[in-house]
mmCIF file of C-alpha atoms in Angstrom:
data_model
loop_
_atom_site.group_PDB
_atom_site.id
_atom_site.type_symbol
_atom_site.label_atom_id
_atom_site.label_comp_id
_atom_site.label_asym_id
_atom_site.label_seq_id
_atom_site.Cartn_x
_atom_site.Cartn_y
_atom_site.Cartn_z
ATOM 1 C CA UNK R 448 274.448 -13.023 247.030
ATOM 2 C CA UNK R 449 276.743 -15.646 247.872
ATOM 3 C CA UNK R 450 274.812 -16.653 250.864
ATOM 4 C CA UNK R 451 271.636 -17.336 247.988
ATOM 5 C CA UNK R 452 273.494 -19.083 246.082
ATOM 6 C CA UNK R 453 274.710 -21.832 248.932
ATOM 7 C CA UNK R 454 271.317 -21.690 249.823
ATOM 8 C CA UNK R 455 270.341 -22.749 246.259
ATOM 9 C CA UNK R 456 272.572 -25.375 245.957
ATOM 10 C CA UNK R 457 271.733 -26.827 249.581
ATOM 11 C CA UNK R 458 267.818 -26.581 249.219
ATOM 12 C CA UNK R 459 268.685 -28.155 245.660
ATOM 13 C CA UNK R 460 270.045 -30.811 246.853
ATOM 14 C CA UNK R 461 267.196 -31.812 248.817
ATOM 15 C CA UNK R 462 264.826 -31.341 246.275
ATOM 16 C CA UNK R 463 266.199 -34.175 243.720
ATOM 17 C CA UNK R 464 266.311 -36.523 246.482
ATOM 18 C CA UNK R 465 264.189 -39.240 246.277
ATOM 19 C CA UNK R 466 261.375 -38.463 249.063
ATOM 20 C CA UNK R 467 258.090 -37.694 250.086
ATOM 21 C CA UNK R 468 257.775 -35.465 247.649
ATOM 22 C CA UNK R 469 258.762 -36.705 244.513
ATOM 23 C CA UNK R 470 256.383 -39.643 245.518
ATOM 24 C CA UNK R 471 253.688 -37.201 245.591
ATOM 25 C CA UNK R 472 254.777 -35.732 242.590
ATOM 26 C CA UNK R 473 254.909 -39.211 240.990
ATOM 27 C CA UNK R 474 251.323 -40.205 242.121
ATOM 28 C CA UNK R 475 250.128 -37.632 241.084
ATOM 29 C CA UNK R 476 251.497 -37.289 237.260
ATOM 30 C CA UNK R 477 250.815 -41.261 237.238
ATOM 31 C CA UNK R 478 246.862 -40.993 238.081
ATOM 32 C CA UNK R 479 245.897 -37.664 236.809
ATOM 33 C CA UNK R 480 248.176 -36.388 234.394
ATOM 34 C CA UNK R 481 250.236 -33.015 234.420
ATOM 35 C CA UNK R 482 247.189 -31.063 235.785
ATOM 36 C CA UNK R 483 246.712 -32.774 239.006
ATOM 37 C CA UNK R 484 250.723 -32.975 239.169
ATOM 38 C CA UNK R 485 251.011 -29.461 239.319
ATOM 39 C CA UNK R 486 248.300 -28.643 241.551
ATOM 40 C CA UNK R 487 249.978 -30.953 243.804
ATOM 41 C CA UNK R 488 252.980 -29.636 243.338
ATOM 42 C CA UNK R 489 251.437 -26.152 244.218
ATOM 43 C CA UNK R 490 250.260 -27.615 247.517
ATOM 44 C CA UNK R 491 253.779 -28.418 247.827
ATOM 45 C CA UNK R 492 254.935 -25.077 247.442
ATOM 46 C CA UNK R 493 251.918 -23.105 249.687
ATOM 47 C CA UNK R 494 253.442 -25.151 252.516
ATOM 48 C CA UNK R 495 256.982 -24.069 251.588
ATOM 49 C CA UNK R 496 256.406 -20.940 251.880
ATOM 50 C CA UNK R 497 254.483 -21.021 254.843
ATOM 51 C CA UNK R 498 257.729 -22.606 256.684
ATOM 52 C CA UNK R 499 260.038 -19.942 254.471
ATOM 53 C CA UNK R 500 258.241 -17.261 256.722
ATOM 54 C CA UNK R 501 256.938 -19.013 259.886
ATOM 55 C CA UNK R 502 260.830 -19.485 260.222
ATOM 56 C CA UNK R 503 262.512 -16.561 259.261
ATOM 57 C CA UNK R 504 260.048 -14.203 261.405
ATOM 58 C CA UNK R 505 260.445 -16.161 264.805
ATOM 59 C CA UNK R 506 263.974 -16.851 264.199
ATOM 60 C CA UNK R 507 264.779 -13.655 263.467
ATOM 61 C CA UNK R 508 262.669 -11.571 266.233
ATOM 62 C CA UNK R 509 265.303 -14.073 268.500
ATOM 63 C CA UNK R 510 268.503 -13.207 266.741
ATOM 64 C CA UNK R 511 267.841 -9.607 267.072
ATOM 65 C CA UNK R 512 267.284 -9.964 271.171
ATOM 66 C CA UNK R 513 270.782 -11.077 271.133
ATOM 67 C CA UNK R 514 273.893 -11.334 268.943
ATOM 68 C CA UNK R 515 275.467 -13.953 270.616
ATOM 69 C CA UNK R 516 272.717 -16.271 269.596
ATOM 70 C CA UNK R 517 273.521 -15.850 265.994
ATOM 71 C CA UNK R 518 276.260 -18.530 266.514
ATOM 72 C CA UNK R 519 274.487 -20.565 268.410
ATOM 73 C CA UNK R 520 272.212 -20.944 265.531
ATOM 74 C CA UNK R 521 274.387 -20.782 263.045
ATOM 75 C CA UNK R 522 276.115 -24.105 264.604
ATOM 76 C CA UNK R 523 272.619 -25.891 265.318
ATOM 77 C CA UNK R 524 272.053 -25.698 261.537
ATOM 78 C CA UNK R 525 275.327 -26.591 260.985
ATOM 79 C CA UNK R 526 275.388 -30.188 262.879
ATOM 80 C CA UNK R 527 271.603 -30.252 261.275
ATOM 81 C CA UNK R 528 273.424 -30.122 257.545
ATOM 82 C CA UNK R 529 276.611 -32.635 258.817
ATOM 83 C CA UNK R 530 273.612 -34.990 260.662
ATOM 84 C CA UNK R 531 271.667 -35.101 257.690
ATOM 85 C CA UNK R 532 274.778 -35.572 255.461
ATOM 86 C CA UNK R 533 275.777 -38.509 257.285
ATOM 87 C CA UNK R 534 271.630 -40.191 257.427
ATOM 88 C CA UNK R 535 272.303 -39.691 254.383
ATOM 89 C CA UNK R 536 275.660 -41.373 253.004
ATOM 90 C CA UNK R 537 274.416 -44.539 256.122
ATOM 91 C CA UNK R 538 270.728 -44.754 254.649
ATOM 92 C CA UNK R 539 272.021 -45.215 250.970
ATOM 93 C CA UNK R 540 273.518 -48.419 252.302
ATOM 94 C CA UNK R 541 270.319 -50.020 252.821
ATOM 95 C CA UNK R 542 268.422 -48.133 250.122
ATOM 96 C CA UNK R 543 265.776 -50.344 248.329
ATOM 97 C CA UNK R 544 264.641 -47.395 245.835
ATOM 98 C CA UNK R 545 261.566 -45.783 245.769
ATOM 99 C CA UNK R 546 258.190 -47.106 246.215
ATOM 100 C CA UNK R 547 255.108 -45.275 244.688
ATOM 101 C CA UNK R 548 251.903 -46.199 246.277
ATOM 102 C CA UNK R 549 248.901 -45.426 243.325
ATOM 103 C CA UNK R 550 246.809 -47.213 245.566
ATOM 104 C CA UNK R 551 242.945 -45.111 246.158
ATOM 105 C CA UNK R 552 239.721 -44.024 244.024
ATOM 106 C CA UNK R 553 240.158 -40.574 241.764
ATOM 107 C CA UNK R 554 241.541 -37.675 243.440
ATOM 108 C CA UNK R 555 239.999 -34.396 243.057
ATOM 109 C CA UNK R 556 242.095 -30.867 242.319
ATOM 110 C CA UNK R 557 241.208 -29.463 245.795
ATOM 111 C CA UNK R 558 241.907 -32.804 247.318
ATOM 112 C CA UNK R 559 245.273 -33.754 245.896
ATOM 113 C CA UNK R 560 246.328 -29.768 246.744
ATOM 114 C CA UNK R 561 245.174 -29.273 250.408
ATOM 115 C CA UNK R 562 246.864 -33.029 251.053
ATOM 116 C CA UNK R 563 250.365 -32.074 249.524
ATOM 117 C CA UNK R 564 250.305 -28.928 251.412
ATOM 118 C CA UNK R 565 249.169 -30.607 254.760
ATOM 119 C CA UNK R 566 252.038 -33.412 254.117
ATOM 120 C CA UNK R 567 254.640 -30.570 253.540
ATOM 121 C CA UNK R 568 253.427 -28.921 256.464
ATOM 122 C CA UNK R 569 253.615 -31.834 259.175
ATOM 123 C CA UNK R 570 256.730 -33.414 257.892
ATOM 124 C CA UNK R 571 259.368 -33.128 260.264
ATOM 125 C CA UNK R 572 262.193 -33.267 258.447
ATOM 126 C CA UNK R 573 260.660 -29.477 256.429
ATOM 127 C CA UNK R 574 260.305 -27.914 260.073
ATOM 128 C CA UNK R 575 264.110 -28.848 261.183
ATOM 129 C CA UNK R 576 265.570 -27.706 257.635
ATOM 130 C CA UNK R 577 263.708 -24.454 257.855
ATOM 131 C CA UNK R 578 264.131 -23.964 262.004
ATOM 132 C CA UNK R 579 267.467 -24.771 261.924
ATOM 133 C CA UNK R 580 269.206 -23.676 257.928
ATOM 134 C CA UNK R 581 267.170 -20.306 257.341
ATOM 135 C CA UNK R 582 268.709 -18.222 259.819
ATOM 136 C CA UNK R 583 272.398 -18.691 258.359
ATOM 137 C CA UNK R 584 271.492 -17.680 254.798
ATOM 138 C CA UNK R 585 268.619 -14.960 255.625
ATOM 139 C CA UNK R 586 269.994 -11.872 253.698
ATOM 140 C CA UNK R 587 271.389 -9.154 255.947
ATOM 141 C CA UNK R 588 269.306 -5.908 255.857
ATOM 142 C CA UNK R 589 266.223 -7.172 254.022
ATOM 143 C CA UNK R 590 262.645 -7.998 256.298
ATOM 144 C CA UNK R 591 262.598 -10.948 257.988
ATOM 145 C CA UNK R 592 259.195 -11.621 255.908
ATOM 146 C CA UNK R 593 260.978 -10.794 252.874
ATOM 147 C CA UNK R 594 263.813 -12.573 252.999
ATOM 148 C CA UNK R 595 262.008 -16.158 254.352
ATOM 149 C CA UNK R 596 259.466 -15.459 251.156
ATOM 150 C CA UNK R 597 262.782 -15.246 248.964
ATOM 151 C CA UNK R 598 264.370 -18.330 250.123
ATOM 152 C CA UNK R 599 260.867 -20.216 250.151
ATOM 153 C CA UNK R 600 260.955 -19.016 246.421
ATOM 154 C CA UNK R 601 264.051 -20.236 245.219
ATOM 155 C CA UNK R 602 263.317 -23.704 246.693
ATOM 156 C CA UNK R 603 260.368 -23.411 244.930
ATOM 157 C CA UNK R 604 261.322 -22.259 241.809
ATOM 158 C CA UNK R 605 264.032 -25.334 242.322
ATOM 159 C CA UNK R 606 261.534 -27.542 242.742
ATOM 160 C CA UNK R 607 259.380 -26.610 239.554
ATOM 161 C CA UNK R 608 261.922 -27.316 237.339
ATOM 162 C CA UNK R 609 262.925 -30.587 238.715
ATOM 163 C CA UNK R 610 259.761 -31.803 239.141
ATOM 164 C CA UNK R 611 258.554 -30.271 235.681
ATOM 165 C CA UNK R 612 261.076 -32.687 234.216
ATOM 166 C CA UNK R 613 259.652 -35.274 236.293
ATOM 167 C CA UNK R 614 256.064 -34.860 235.312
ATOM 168 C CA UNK R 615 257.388 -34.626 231.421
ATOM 169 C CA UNK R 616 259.042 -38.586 231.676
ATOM 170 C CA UNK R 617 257.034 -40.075 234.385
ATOM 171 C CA UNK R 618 257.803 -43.196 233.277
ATOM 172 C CA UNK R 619 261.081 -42.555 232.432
ATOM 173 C CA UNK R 620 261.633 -40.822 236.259
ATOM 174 C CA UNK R 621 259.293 -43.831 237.883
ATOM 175 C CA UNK R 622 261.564 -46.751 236.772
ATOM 176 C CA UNK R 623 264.836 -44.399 237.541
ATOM 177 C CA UNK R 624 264.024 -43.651 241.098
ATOM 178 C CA UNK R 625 262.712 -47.375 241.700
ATOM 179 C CA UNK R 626 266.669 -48.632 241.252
ATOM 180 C CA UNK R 627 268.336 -49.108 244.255
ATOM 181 C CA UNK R 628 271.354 -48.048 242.768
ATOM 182 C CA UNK R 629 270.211 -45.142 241.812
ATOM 183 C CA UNK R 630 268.768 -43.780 245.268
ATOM 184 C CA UNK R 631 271.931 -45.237 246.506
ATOM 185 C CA UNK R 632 273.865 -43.165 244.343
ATOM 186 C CA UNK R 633 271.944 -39.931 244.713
ATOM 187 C CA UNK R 634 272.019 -40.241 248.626
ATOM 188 C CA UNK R 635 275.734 -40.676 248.600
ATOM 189 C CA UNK R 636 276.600 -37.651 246.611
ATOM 190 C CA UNK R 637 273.807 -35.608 248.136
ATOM 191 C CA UNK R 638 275.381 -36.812 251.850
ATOM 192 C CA UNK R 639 278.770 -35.414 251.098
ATOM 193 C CA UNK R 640 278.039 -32.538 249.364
ATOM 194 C CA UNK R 641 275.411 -31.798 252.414
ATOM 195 C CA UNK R 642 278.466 -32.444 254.833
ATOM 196 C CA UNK R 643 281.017 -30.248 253.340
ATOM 197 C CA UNK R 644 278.434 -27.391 254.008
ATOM 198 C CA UNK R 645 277.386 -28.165 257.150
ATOM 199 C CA UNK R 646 281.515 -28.051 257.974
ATOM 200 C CA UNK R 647 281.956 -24.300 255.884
ATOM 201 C CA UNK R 648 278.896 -23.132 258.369
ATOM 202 C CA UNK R 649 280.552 -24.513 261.307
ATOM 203 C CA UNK R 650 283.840 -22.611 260.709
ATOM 204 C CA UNK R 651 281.982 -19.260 259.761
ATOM 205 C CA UNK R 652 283.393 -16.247 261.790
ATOM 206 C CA UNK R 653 281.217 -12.915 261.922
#
């Protein structure tokens, strides 16, 4: 349980950054209203989940081949959490806020979902949280389907809130994220709190 909880608070982290995906989110709510929002945001989602179990399958099928490679996992996601934690605290320097492009005719439903999901899908920066962060907080004992579903979920279920609120003051949320100091702010904390986790994984014993 403890393990889902870090994992909560890491994968929350990420998801009230300033990103991709609160651009989308933002676009979305901006053109077309809560509706198209939250079929976006289910596109977002889909593609969670597909990297919640494309992840904690083949990662898994490898741990169990050999139980030395548990640590050597365990550390890549580590320096994955401290590198990101430092891009982080560095990027915040030069931070100009966020920029929302509502650029582009009407977007359909179908449209707006199959491109958030394809966006989720081929961002890097999804694959090397999922590759490299899963396997250290994958519950012991339960299926490696299972468990990557579980973790997909609560990132998920992270991200409905936030971006629930979101979609409620779009406004509100568009001129907050748009100040520099703001994104500047949110990096910095994010960064440290990202670090100090990445340096609790790295000292792990099991």
């Amino acid at each position: 349980m403890n393990d889902l909880v870090q994992f909560a608070i890491v994968a929350g982290l990420l998801t009230v950054l300033p990103g991709i995906d609160t651009a989308q989110m933002l676009r979305a709510a901006i053109k077309g209203g809560p509706k198209l929002a939250y079929i976006t945001l289910f596109g977002i989602a889909l593609g969670v989940w597909m990297w919640g179990i494309a992840a904690a399958v083949g990662l898994s099928a490898l741990l169990l081949a050999s139980a030395q490679l548990y640590d050597v996992v365990r550390i890549i996601g580590a320096a994955y959490l401290l590198y990101i934690g430092v891009r982080m605290i560095l990027d915040a320097r030069k931070n100009q806020g966020l920029e929302v492009n509502l650029a582009g005719t009407e977007v359909k439903p179908i449209d707006a979902m199959i491109r958030a999901f394809t966006i989720t899908m081929t961002n890097p920066k999804n694959g090397a949280f999922y590759v490299a962060v899963f396997p250290a907080f994958l519950p012991v004992g339960l299926n490696p389907v299972a468990g990557g579903l579980l973790l997909a979920t609560i990132h998920n279920l992270e991200a409905l809130i936030w971006f629930t609120m979101i979609i409620g003051l779009t406004q509100f949320f568009k001129t907050f994220f748009a100040k520099p100091r703001v994104a500047k702010w949110m990096e910095t904390i994010s960064g440290v709190a990202l670090i100090g986790f990445g340096a609790k994984l790295l000292l792990e014993r099991h």
